[in-house]
Tab-separated table of C-alpha atoms in Angstrom:
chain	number	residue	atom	x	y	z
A	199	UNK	CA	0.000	0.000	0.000
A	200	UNK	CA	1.608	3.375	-0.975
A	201	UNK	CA	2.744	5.464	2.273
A	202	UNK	CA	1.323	9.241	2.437
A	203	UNK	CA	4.315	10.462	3.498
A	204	UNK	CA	7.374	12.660	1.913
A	205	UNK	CA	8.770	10.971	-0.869
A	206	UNK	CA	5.959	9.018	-2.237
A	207	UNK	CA	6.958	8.172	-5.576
A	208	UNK	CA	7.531	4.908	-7.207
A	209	UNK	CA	9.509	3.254	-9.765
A	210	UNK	CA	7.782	-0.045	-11.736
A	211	UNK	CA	10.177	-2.021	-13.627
A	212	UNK	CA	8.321	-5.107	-15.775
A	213	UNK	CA	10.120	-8.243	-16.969
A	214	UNK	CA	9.024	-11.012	-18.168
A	215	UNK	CA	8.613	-12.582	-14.820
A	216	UNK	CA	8.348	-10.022	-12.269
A	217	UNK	CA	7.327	-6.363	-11.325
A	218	UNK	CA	9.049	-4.987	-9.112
A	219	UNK	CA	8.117	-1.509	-7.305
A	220	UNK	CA	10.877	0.465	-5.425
A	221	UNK	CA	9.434	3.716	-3.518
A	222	UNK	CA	11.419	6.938	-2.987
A	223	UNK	CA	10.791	6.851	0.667
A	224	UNK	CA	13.404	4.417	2.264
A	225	UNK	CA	13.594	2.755	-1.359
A	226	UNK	CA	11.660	-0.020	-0.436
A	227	UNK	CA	11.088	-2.568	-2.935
A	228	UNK	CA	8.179	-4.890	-3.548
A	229	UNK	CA	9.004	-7.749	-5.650
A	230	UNK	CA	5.532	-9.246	-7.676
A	231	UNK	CA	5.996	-12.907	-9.010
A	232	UNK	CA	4.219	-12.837	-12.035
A	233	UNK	CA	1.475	-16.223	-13.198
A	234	UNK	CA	3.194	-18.452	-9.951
A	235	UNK	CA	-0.014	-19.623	-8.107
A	236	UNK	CA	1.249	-20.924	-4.442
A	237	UNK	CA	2.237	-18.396	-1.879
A	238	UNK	CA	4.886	-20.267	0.855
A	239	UNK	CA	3.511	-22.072	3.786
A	240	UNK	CA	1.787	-19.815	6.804
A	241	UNK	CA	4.702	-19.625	9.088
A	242	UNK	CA	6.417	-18.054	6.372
A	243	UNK	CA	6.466	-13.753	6.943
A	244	UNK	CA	8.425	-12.024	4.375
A	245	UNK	CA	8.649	-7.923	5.264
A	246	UNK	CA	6.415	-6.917	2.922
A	247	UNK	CA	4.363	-10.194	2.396
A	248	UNK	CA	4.436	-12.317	-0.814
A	249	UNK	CA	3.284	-11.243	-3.693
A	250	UNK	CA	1.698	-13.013	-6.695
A	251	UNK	CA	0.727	-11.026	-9.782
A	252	UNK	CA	-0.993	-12.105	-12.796
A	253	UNK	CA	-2.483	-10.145	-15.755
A	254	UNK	CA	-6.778	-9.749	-15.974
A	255	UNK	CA	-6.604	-7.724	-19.478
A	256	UNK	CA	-4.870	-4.363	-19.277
A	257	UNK	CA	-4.701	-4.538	-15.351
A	258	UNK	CA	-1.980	-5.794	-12.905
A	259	UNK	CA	-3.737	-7.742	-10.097
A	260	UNK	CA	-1.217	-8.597	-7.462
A	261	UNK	CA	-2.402	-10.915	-4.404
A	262	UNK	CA	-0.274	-10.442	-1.261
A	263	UNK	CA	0.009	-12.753	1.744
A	264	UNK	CA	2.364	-13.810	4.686
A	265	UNK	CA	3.240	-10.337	6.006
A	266	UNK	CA	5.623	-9.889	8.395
A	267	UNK	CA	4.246	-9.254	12.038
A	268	UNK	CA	6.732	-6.115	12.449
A	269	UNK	CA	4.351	-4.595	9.496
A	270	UNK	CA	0.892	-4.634	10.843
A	271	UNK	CA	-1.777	-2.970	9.192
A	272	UNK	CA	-4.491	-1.114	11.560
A	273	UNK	CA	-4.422	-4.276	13.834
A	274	UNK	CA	-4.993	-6.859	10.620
A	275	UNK	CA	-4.036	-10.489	11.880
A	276	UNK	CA	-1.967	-13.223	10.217
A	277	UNK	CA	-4.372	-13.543	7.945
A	278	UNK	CA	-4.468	-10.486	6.060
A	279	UNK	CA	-4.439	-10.380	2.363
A	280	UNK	CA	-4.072	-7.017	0.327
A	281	UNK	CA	-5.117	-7.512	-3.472
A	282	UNK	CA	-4.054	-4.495	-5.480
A	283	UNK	CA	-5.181	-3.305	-9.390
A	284	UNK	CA	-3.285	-1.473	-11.422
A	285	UNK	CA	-4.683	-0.061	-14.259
A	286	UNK	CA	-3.299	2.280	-16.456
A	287	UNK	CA	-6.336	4.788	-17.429
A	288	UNK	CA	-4.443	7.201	-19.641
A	289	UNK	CA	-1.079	8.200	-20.861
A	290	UNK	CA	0.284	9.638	-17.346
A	291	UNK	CA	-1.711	7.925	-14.813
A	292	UNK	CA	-2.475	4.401	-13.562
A	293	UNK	CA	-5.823	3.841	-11.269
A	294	UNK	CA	-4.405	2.068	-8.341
A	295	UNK	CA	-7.335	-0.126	-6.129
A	296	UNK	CA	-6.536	-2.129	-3.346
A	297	UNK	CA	-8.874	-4.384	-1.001
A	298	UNK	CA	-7.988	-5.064	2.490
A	299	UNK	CA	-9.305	-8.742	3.290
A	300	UNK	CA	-9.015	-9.974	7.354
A	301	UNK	CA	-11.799	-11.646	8.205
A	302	UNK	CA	-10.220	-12.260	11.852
A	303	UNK	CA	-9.974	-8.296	12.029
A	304	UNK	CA	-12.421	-6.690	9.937
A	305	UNK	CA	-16.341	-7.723	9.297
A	306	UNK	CA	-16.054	-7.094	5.022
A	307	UNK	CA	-13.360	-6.617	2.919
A	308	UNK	CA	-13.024	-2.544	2.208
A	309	UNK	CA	-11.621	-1.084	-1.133
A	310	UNK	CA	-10.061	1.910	-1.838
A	311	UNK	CA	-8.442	3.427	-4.451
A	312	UNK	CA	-6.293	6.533	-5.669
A	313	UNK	CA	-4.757	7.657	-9.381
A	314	UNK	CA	-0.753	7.246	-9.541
A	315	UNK	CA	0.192	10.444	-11.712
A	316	UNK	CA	3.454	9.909	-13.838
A	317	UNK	CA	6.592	11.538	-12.157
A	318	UNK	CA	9.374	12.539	-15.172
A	319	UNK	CA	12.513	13.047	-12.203
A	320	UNK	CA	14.798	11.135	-10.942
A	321	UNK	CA	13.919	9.243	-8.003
A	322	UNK	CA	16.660	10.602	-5.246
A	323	UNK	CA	18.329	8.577	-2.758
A	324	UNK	CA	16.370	8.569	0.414
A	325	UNK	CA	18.790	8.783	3.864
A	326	UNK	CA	18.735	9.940	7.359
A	327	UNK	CA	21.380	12.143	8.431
A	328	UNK	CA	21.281	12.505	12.103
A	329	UNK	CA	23.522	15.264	12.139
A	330	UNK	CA	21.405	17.516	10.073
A	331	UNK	CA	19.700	19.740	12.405
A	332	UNK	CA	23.366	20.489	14.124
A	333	UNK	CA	25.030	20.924	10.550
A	334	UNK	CA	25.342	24.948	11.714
A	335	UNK	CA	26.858	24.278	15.105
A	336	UNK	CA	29.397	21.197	13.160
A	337	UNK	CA	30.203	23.821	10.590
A	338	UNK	CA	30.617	27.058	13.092
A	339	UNK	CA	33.075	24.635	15.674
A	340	UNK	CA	35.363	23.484	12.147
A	341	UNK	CA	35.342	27.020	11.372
A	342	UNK	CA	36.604	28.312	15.123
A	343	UNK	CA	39.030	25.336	14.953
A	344	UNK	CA	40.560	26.758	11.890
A	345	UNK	CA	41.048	30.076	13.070
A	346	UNK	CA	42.684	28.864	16.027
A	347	UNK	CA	45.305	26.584	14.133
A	348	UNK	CA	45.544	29.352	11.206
A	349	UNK	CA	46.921	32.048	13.897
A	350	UNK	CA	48.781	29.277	16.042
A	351	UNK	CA	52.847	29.647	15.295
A	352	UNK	CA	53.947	26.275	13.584
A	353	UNK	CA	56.101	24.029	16.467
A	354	UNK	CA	59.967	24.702	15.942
């Protein structure tokens, strides 16, 4: 499911076998396993799930399973199941509808959906820099350090 964060842009690369979606924000990837039908056993969790994708006319429809406990969806259980359609619905945008199934969680399935515009940048490398709200203070103490060896005599 796409984050509504910063940074909340995606790049889809197709092969013959696989789709694979990497988002700006932390560059995670997704990794879709095109036209395979069996998802690994239960006790299996993969981070983002597993995820199957096949081809219904013009429309991705990827089915994914086994998420990882650490990435819990508004309390969804084990058996949670996202199934997501892509749809491209003109030359810059793809309709993008996903439907949350968990019938231990939820009392119906619940769909929702949201238009992917096409982004034409780069997709920039996403990082956390602790230092960055001190950068002034790091840069102000080099500077001062500077002076001081710049005006200190050189040892004899």
């Amino acid at each position: 499911l796409p984050n509504y964060f910063y940074n909340n842009n995606y790049q889809i690369v197709q092969t013959k076998d696989h789709v694979m979606f990497m988002t700006e924000m932390v560059h995670d990837v997704c990794v879709v396993r095109l036209n395979d039908k069996t998802h690994p056993p239960g006790h299996v969790r993969l981070w983002f799930g597993d995820s199957i994708g096949r081809w219904e006319g013009d429309t991705l429809v990827v089915e994914t399973t086994n998420f990882h406990p650490l990435q819990e969806y508004r309390g969804a259980s084990d058996n949670l199941k996202v199934i997501e359609r892509f749809t491209r619905n003109g030359p810059d945008t793809i309709l993008y509808r996903f439907t949350i199934d968990d019938p231990t969680t939820f009392t119906a399935p619940w769909t929702g959906e949201l238009v992917f515009n096409r982004f034409n940048e780069m997709i920039h490398e996403y990082a956390c820099h602790e230092g960055n709200y001190a950068l002034t203070n790091i840069l102000q103490g080099e500077r001062a350090r500077e002076k001081r060896h710049a005006t200190q005599k050189p040892p004899r």
